[in-house]
Amino acid sequence: MKLLYSNILPLSVGDEEETIIDAFNSQAEKADRIDIAVGYVSRAALDELNELIEKNGISEISLNIGMYYIEGMPEGSYHTALRLNQKWQESGKGEIRLIKTFKYHGKVYVFYKNGIPFSAIIGSANLGVLKLEANNRRQYELSAITDSEQEVLEIAEHVNKLKAANISANIKDIVDVPLIQETNTALSGIDLVTEVPTTNVEFYKRCASYASFLLPLKVPSYNERHMDDGKHYTKSNVNVCYAAPRSKRKSRDWYETQLTVAKEITHLEGYPKKNVPFYIVTDDGYWFKAHTTSDGNKQFSAVGDELIMGRWLKGRLAATGLVNPVNDTQTDIDRTGMITREMLKEYGCENLYLKKTGQTAMDEEGNPLDVWMLSFKPTDDTEEGDK
């Protein structure tokens, strides 16, 4: 058994010492199968693991995650894990499982060749060791690697036991995983947007609804992303950023979004009047001024910055790992950054919910403006104040 280290100053590795990640990479190069059991993962580490598997031609992979079923799993890690699990299962490579029976805090990596385990790493390193980020860059880990046949077999047997049906299940088959909402940082530090305390958000959630509207999000399905059949899925509404650029030299910003509301909704009693500003408080704690504009009062947008609504809406989806922001929408030929119906379904919300709280707040000129709450919401969900 040989010790493996982190390389963090002032405790850097010596000439004869090896880092955990270097040992992992060297063993992966020799392996055709890897079995892993850890307590925690991260989005970046999951993607890095997938890249390492493809790079090294690994034909079998099993990842067992031990702490989230009981503690709750960050949305981003959950959706990334679901995506990779589907990819691995469809290709016949393997799966991702969640341990349900207890909180498993072990960190074990077993490497196989031709069906025989030949080495194992065990120690303090969760999967995040594969991809250092700001939150773990200064976190020192200590592990050990063994190629002792008896020790490796014992560790491999331990990991195999974790795959038993009475201990774990494939992540896609677990419907009650508690999810931890990720912070949408796309609005942090943006002019005209204020962050409000959770207590304020809860207050507005409890307010009775003086008027409320369910706003369906009009997006294409995955297979419709490239269609241009008159529906203009790629040129308007949530995905307006893929329309022709306003300038030949500059693509539209990925966060550019239009919320176009059907006249069947805008004509309902109580819907915000055209060009009359009001305040929005979002269900995740952001505050900004909004209004309704355009013919038929169909455009619902923030005042003063056309990217604010998109930063809120798309930023939420990006925080969960369902989509990645695109730097140049005109070069995104595959439409990887397009919001699709499948993304919204996986997020669990295909609608926005707009509720008039009955409260007012003064604007910068001392005028009282109505306060409305904007939320992501499933069709069958009910706000507390609506009951």
XYZ file of N, CA and C in Angstrom, residues 64-254:
573
model
N -21.253 4.765 -7.539
C -22.202 4.674 -6.436
C -22.015 5.899 -5.541
N -23.109 6.653 -5.314
C -23.039 7.897 -4.547
C -23.800 7.705 -3.239
N -23.155 8.071 -2.113
C -23.656 7.596 -0.842
C -24.390 8.517 0.100
N -24.314 9.843 -0.066
C -24.850 10.734 0.975
C -26.132 11.462 0.590
N -26.429 11.534 -0.688
C -27.460 12.470 -1.136
C -28.895 12.033 -0.890
N -29.169 10.729 -0.901
C -30.560 10.317 -0.763
C -31.134 10.761 0.577
N -30.298 10.801 1.588
C -30.760 11.210 2.919
C -30.525 12.705 3.144
N -29.392 13.233 2.683
C -29.060 14.633 2.933
C -29.678 15.591 1.917
N -29.989 15.110 0.730
C -30.426 15.985 -0.349
C -29.289 16.194 -1.335
N -29.628 16.291 -2.627
C -28.630 16.391 -3.691
C -28.767 17.723 -4.417
N -27.671 18.460 -4.607
C -27.743 19.703 -5.381
C -28.319 19.455 -6.767
N -29.188 20.363 -7.212
C -29.864 20.179 -8.496
C -28.891 19.952 -9.647
N -27.814 20.740 -9.666
C -26.872 20.634 -10.767
C -26.234 19.270 -10.848
N -25.803 18.760 -9.713
C -25.200 17.428 -9.686
C -26.224 16.359 -10.059
N -27.454 16.526 -9.589
C -28.508 15.543 -9.865
C -28.789 15.447 -11.367
N -29.007 16.579 -12.018
C -29.350 16.543 -13.441
C -28.167 16.102 -14.297
N -26.955 16.472 -13.889
C -25.773 16.003 -14.610
C -25.629 14.494 -14.465
N -25.876 13.989 -13.256
C -25.794 12.548 -13.021
C -26.862 11.802 -13.821
N -28.060 12.339 -13.878
C -29.121 11.721 -14.675
C -28.709 11.629 -16.150
N -28.152 12.711 -16.654
C -27.734 12.742 -18.059
C -26.655 11.712 -18.343
N -25.647 11.648 -17.478
C -24.566 10.682 -17.692
C -25.055 9.255 -17.509
N -25.929 9.046 -16.544
C -26.475 7.712 -16.328
C -27.197 7.219 -17.577
N -28.001 8.101 -18.182
C -28.708 7.727 -19.405
C -27.724 7.410 -20.527
N -26.696 8.236 -20.643
C -25.685 8.030 -21.684
C -24.968 6.711 -21.488
N -24.564 6.425 -20.259
C -23.834 5.188 -19.987
C -24.714 3.964 -20.170
N -25.979 4.055 -19.767
C -26.871 2.910 -19.934
C -27.178 2.648 -21.406
N -27.421 3.714 -22.161
C -27.732 3.538 -23.579
C -26.545 2.964 -24.347
N -25.323 3.294 -23.916
C -24.133 2.772 -24.589
C -23.690 1.432 -24.023
N -24.362 0.987 -22.954
C -24.011 -0.283 -22.341
C -22.770 -0.228 -21.468
N -22.325 0.982 -21.106
C -21.098 1.113 -20.323
C -21.316 0.934 -18.828
N -22.468 1.350 -18.331
C -22.649 1.234 -16.885
C -23.768 2.101 -16.368
N -23.619 2.569 -15.129
C -24.707 3.293 -14.500
C -24.211 4.114 -13.314
N -25.138 4.959 -12.815
C -24.927 5.713 -11.584
C -26.016 5.302 -10.607
N -25.609 4.927 -9.407
C -26.553 4.465 -8.393
C -26.472 5.371 -7.163
N -27.611 5.502 -6.477
C -27.647 6.206 -5.202
C -27.884 5.198 -4.088
N -27.097 5.315 -3.035
C -27.269 4.441 -1.872
C -28.397 5.009 -1.013
N -29.384 4.169 -0.701
C -30.606 4.629 -0.033
C -30.700 4.223 1.430
N -30.095 3.098 1.784
C -30.334 2.499 3.098
C -29.678 3.271 4.232
N -28.537 3.883 3.953
C -27.789 4.614 4.977
C -26.939 5.672 4.289
N -26.336 6.537 5.088
C -25.412 7.530 4.534
C -24.043 6.873 4.390
N -23.620 6.720 3.150
C -22.334 6.082 2.879
C -21.289 7.170 2.628
N -20.224 7.143 3.422
C -19.225 8.204 3.370
C -17.865 7.693 2.902
N -17.799 6.468 2.401
C -16.542 5.920 1.909
C -16.116 6.558 0.603
N -14.826 6.416 0.270
C -14.286 6.928 -0.996
C -13.358 5.859 -1.553
N -13.874 5.099 -2.524
C -13.177 3.929 -3.027
C -13.218 3.911 -4.548
N -12.060 3.589 -5.161
C -11.939 3.509 -6.616
C -11.256 2.185 -6.948
N -11.937 1.312 -7.708
C -11.398 -0.003 -8.035
C -11.200 -0.103 -9.542
N -10.014 -0.556 -9.955
C -9.648 -0.626 -11.368
C -9.533 -2.093 -11.804
N -10.179 -2.399 -12.934
C -10.234 -3.771 -13.455
C -9.570 -3.852 -14.820
N -9.118 -5.064 -15.147
C -8.666 -5.394 -16.492
C -9.083 -6.826 -16.792
N -9.840 -7.008 -17.884
C -10.312 -8.340 -18.273
C -11.067 -9.034 -17.144
N -11.886 -8.253 -16.435
C -12.732 -8.811 -15.388
C -12.069 -9.015 -14.046
N -10.802 -8.663 -13.933
C -10.069 -8.887 -12.675
C -9.627 -7.550 -12.096
N -9.981 -7.275 -10.824
C -9.518 -6.031 -10.202
C -8.020 -6.112 -9.903
N -7.269 -5.078 -10.320
C -5.821 -5.134 -10.134
C -5.281 -4.050 -9.202
N -6.092 -3.014 -8.916
C -5.646 -1.998 -7.970
C -6.851 -1.262 -7.419
N -6.639 -0.591 -6.300
C -7.724 0.178 -5.682
C -7.138 1.364 -4.936
N -7.873 2.479 -4.983
C -7.533 3.674 -4.208
C -8.600 3.849 -3.145
N -8.176 4.102 -1.925
C -9.106 4.288 -0.826
C -8.567 5.384 0.083
N -9.443 6.235 0.593
C -8.975 7.321 1.450
C -10.042 8.373 1.673
N -9.660 9.650 1.656
C -10.597 10.721 1.994
C -11.151 11.447 0.778
N -10.699 11.088 -0.424
C -11.007 11.885 -1.615
C -12.335 11.513 -2.256
N -13.301 12.457 -2.234
C -14.529 12.304 -2.999
C -14.237 12.527 -4.482
N -15.273 12.403 -5.318
C -15.066 12.487 -6.759
C -14.541 13.848 -7.186
N -14.783 14.882 -6.379
C -14.320 16.216 -6.705
C -12.825 16.314 -6.877
N -12.084 15.318 -6.399
C -10.628 15.342 -6.556
C -10.226 15.283 -8.032
N -11.142 14.794 -8.877
C -10.835 14.701 -10.308
C -10.827 16.066 -10.985
N -11.533 17.040 -10.400
C -11.641 18.368 -11.021
C -11.681 19.409 -9.912
N -10.545 20.005 -9.632
C -10.477 20.985 -8.562
C -11.226 22.256 -8.954
N -11.995 22.780 -7.992
C -12.740 24.018 -8.172
C -12.451 24.935 -6.993
N -13.076 26.097 -7.006
C -12.806 27.079 -5.956
C -13.109 26.529 -4.560
N -14.160 25.707 -4.450
C -14.572 25.246 -3.120
C -13.739 24.084 -2.587
N -12.912 23.448 -3.434
C -12.094 22.343 -2.915
C -10.621 22.463 -3.292
N -10.247 23.598 -3.882
C -8.859 23.759 -4.326
C -7.883 23.750 -3.161
N -8.305 24.235 -2.003
C -7.434 24.254 -0.831
C -7.835 23.180 0.183
N -8.529 22.165 -0.260
C -8.952 21.075 0.614
C -7.984 19.908 0.462
N -7.276 19.613 1.510
C -6.237 18.580 1.453
C -6.850 17.203 1.667
N -6.517 16.276 0.776
C -6.991 14.897 0.866
C -5.794 13.954 1.005
N -6.037 12.828 1.657
C -5.006 11.796 1.810
C -5.629 10.446 1.490
N -5.007 9.708 0.601
C -5.516 8.393 0.211
C -4.357 7.411 0.117
N -4.690 6.183 -0.254
C -3.663 5.161 -0.443
C -4.071 4.272 -1.602
N -3.081 3.749 -2.313
C -3.333 2.825 -3.417
C -2.705 1.484 -3.081
N -3.411 0.428 -3.428
C -2.897 -0.912 -3.194
C -3.053 -1.763 -4.446
N -2.073 -2.631 -4.679
C -2.191 -3.636 -5.729
C -2.078 -5.041 -5.150
N -2.176 -5.117 -3.807
C -2.198 -6.413 -3.147
C -3.453 -7.170 -3.568
N -3.279 -8.368 -4.101
C -4.419 -9.121 -4.628
C -5.510 -9.301 -3.580
N -5.143 -9.655 -2.357
C -6.128 -9.887 -1.314
C -6.851 -8.599 -0.950
N -6.091 -7.508 -0.789
C -6.713 -6.236 -0.422
C -7.621 -5.713 -1.525
N -7.170 -5.815 -2.774
C -7.969 -5.328 -3.895
C -9.257 -6.116 -4.026
N -9.182 -7.436 -3.895
C -10.388 -8.268 -3.969
C -11.372 -7.925 -2.864
N -10.860 -7.664 -1.672
C -11.727 -7.324 -0.535
C -12.426 -5.992 -0.768
N -11.685 -5.018 -1.293
C -12.282 -3.710 -1.586
C -13.300 -3.819 -2.713
N -12.967 -4.595 -3.762
C -13.883 -4.782 -4.882
C -15.176 -5.445 -4.432
N -15.069 -6.420 -3.542
C -16.258 -7.098 -3.020
C -17.122 -6.115 -2.231
N -16.466 -5.246 -1.474
C -17.205 -4.242 -0.702
C -18.030 -3.349 -1.632
N -17.419 -2.861 -2.718
C -18.133 -1.982 -3.642
C -19.269 -2.731 -4.323
N -19.042 -3.988 -4.677
C -20.104 -4.783 -5.307
C -21.301 -4.968 -4.381
N -21.042 -5.095 -3.080
C -22.140 -5.246 -2.123
C -23.033 -4.003 -2.098
N -22.431 -2.837 -2.359
C -23.208 -1.597 -2.359
C -24.221 -1.543 -3.497
N -24.037 -2.383 -4.518
C -24.936 -2.393 -5.667
C -26.180 -3.253 -5.432
N -26.257 -3.922 -4.298
C -27.403 -4.778 -4.002
C -28.695 -3.957 -3.968
N -29.790 -4.569 -4.405
C -31.072 -3.859 -4.516
C -31.585 -3.355 -3.181
N -31.195 -3.993 -2.089
C -31.656 -3.540 -0.778
C -30.782 -2.431 -0.199
N -29.767 -2.011 -0.965
C -28.882 -0.934 -0.509
C -28.943 0.276 -1.439
N -28.976 0.056 -2.749
C -28.939 1.168 -3.698
C -29.853 0.893 -4.880
N -30.036 1.927 -5.705
C -30.846 1.791 -6.918
C -30.304 2.751 -7.967
N -30.611 2.451 -9.224
C -30.214 3.347 -10.297
C -30.873 4.706 -10.075
N -30.140 5.761 -10.334
C -30.615 7.104 -10.013
C -31.918 7.451 -10.729
N -32.123 6.928 -11.941
C -33.351 7.255 -12.674
C -34.582 6.578 -12.076
N -34.375 5.531 -11.285
C -35.502 4.796 -10.707
C -35.913 5.332 -9.342
N -35.202 6.339 -8.840
C -35.516 6.910 -7.526
C -36.256 8.225 -7.750
N -37.527 8.245 -7.393
C -38.360 9.416 -7.698
C -38.433 10.413 -6.548
N -37.915 10.046 -5.389
C -38.072 10.921 -4.225
C -36.737 11.458 -3.708
N -35.798 11.682 -4.620
C -34.516 12.255 -4.199
C -34.760 13.703 -3.768
N -34.444 14.075 -2.531
C -34.611 15.473 -2.120
C -33.577 16.341 -2.819
N -34.030 17.392 -3.502
C -33.129 18.240 -4.266
C -32.879 19.567 -3.552
N -31.651 20.011 -3.612
C -31.247 21.285 -3.017
C -31.119 22.297 -4.147
N -31.905 23.378 -4.076
C -31.899 24.374 -5.146
C -30.549 25.073 -5.226
N -30.008 25.119 -6.438
C -28.741 25.797 -6.664
C -28.967 27.308 -6.751
N -27.971 28.076 -6.380
C -28.064 29.524 -6.456
C -27.861 29.987 -7.891
N -28.803 30.778 -8.387
C -28.690 31.367 -9.716
C -27.833 32.619 -9.607
N -26.594 32.525 -10.038
C -25.661 33.648 -9.915
C -25.711 34.589 -11.116
N -26.538 34.272 -12.118
C -26.571 35.085 -13.337
C -27.108 36.486 -13.082
N -27.811 36.687 -11.950
C -28.347 38.006 -11.627
C -27.548 38.717 -10.542
N -26.564 38.046 -9.995
C -25.782 38.647 -8.918
C -24.983 39.833 -9.442
N -25.106 40.963 -8.770
C -24.342 42.147 -9.142
C -24.856 42.877 -10.363
N -26.037 42.526 -10.871
C -26.602 43.172 -12.059
C -27.339 44.446 -11.643
N -27.063 45.540 -12.344
C -27.771 46.789 -12.080
C -29.275 46.585 -12.248
N -30.047 47.286 -11.460
C -31.511 47.264 -11.475
C -32.087 46.010 -10.816
N -31.223 45.144 -10.291
C -31.682 43.934 -9.604
C -31.160 43.945 -8.169
N -32.044 43.621 -7.222
C -31.676 43.565 -5.811
C -31.964 42.175 -5.275
N -31.105 41.691 -4.412
C -31.366 40.426 -3.734
C -32.100 40.707 -2.426
N -33.115 39.922 -2.143
C -33.911 40.123 -0.936
C -33.772 38.905 -0.023
N -33.904 39.100 1.295
C -33.751 37.981 2.235
C -34.828 36.922 2.055
N -34.501 35.712 2.480
C -35.451 34.600 2.395
C -36.734 34.903 3.151
N -36.621 35.622 4.273
C -37.820 35.960 5.055
C -38.787 36.806 4.237
N -38.255 37.715 3.410
C -39.120 38.530 2.556
C -39.815 37.667 1.509
N -39.049 36.752 0.906
C -39.628 35.861 -0.096
C -40.755 35.043 0.509
N -40.529 34.496 1.697
C -41.554 33.693 2.353
C -42.793 34.523 2.665
N -42.579 35.790 3.027
C -43.724 36.675 3.297
C -44.596 36.821 2.058
N -43.967 37.099 0.909
C -44.741 37.285 -0.309
C -45.382 35.977 -0.774
N -44.736 34.851 -0.500
C -45.357 33.566 -0.833
C -46.644 33.363 -0.043
N -46.637 33.835 1.213
C -47.812 33.652 2.063
C -48.937 34.638 1.759
N -48.623 35.699 1.040
C -49.653 36.693 0.725
C -50.763 36.067 -0.119
N -51.994 36.469 0.191
C -53.116 35.989 -0.601
C -52.984 36.480 -2.036
N -53.529 35.734 -2.970
C -53.458 36.087 -4.381
C -54.638 36.983 -4.749
N -54.334 38.235 -5.138
C -55.370 39.153 -5.586
C -55.660 38.958 -7.072
N -54.729 38.354 -7.761
C -54.887 37.936 -9.157
C -53.704 37.029 -9.454
N -53.908 36.009 -10.269
C -52.806 35.099 -10.576
C -52.964 34.545 -11.986
N -51.816 34.263 -12.602
C -51.812 33.823 -13.990
C -50.716 32.790 -14.192
N -51.070 31.715 -14.875
C -50.109 30.692 -15.244
C -49.613 31.017 -16.648
N -48.308 31.191 -16.789
C -47.727 31.605 -18.056
C -46.932 30.450 -18.659
N -47.495 29.722 -19.625
C -46.756 28.614 -20.247
C -45.512 29.125 -20.974
N -44.423 28.381 -20.875
C -43.197 28.727 -21.583
C -43.199 28.019 -22.929
N -43.159 28.799 -23.988
C -43.249 28.248 -25.341
C -41.847 27.941 -25.848
N -41.523 26.683 -25.912
C -40.199 26.249 -26.363
C -40.356 25.034 -27.263
N -39.363 24.756 -28.103
C -39.440 23.582 -28.971
C -39.076 22.311 -28.218
N -39.447 21.185 -28.790
C -38.926 19.922 -28.291
C -37.493 19.780 -28.770
N -36.795 18.801 -28.251
C -35.397 18.595 -28.637
C -35.268 18.421 -30.145
N -36.191 17.667 -30.748
C -36.103 17.385 -32.179
C -36.555 18.551 -33.054
N -37.176 19.559 -32.443
C -37.656 20.717 -33.204
C -36.670 21.881 -33.186
N -35.510 21.697 -32.564
C -34.582 22.812 -32.379
C -34.142 23.448 -33.690
N -34.058 22.664 -34.752
C -33.549 23.174 -36.024
C -34.664 23.476 -37.020
N -35.906 23.311 -36.592
C -37.019 23.523 -37.517
C -37.278 25.006 -37.716
N -37.618 25.391 -38.926
C -38.031 26.757 -39.239
C -39.268 26.658 -40.118
N -40.373 26.267 -39.480
C -41.581 25.948 -40.232
C -42.668 27.007 -40.048
N -42.256 28.203 -39.694
C -43.252 29.241 -39.486
C -43.595 29.438 -38.024
N -43.236 28.457 -37.197
C -43.506 28.607 -35.764
C -42.460 29.498 -35.089
N -41.339 29.688 -35.767
C -40.277 30.567 -35.285
C -39.786 30.167 -33.900
N -39.692 28.871 -33.664
C -39.184 28.407 -32.378
C -37.778 28.944 -32.104
N -36.998 29.083 -33.177
C -35.614 29.502 -32.977
C -35.448 31.014 -33.069
N -36.515 31.738 -33.319
C -36.380 33.161 -33.591
C -37.228 34.049 -32.693
N -37.859 33.526 -31.692
C -38.685 34.365 -30.846
C -38.816 33.749 -29.468
N -39.473 34.475 -28.607
C -39.812 34.016 -27.273
C -38.581 33.668 -26.457
N -38.593 32.545 -25.750
C -37.512 32.193 -24.834
C -36.179 32.089 -25.555
N -36.191 31.622 -26.800
C -34.957 31.402 -27.556
C -34.699 32.476 -28.604
N -35.144 33.684 -28.344
C -34.967 34.775 -29.300
C -33.488 35.060 -29.563
N -32.621 34.630 -28.681
C -31.184 34.864 -28.868
C -30.655 34.191 -30.130
N -31.400 33.216 -30.679
C -30.961 32.529 -31.889
C -31.504 33.184 -33.159
N -32.233 34.272 -33.009
C -32.684 35.008 -34.186
C -31.497 35.719 -34.829
N -31.726 36.250 -36.011
C -30.649 36.954 -36.705
C -30.130 38.092 -35.840
N -28.817 38.279 -35.768
C -28.256 39.335 -34.923
C -28.663 40.714 -35.410
N -28.772 41.645 -34.470
C -29.121 43.021 -34.835
C -27.969 43.689 -35.573
N -26.767 43.232 -35.274
C -25.572 43.758 -35.930
C -24.840 42.611 -36.608
N -24.289 42.856 -37.788
C -23.570 41.807 -38.503
C -22.342 41.346 -37.743
N -21.849 42.168 -36.845
C -20.615 41.859 -36.150
C -20.834 41.201 -34.781
N -22.056 41.220 -34.299
C -22.265 40.761 -32.929
C -23.501 39.880 -32.825
N -23.334 38.680 -32.260
C -24.458 37.777 -32.024
C -25.301 38.295 -30.868
N -26.523 37.834 -30.802
C -27.372 38.179 -29.667
C -26.873 37.481 -28.411
N -27.042 38.146 -27.290
C -26.647 37.577 -26.006
C -27.516 36.367 -25.690
N -26.873 35.295 -25.195
C -27.621 34.064 -24.890
C -28.740 34.312 -23.893
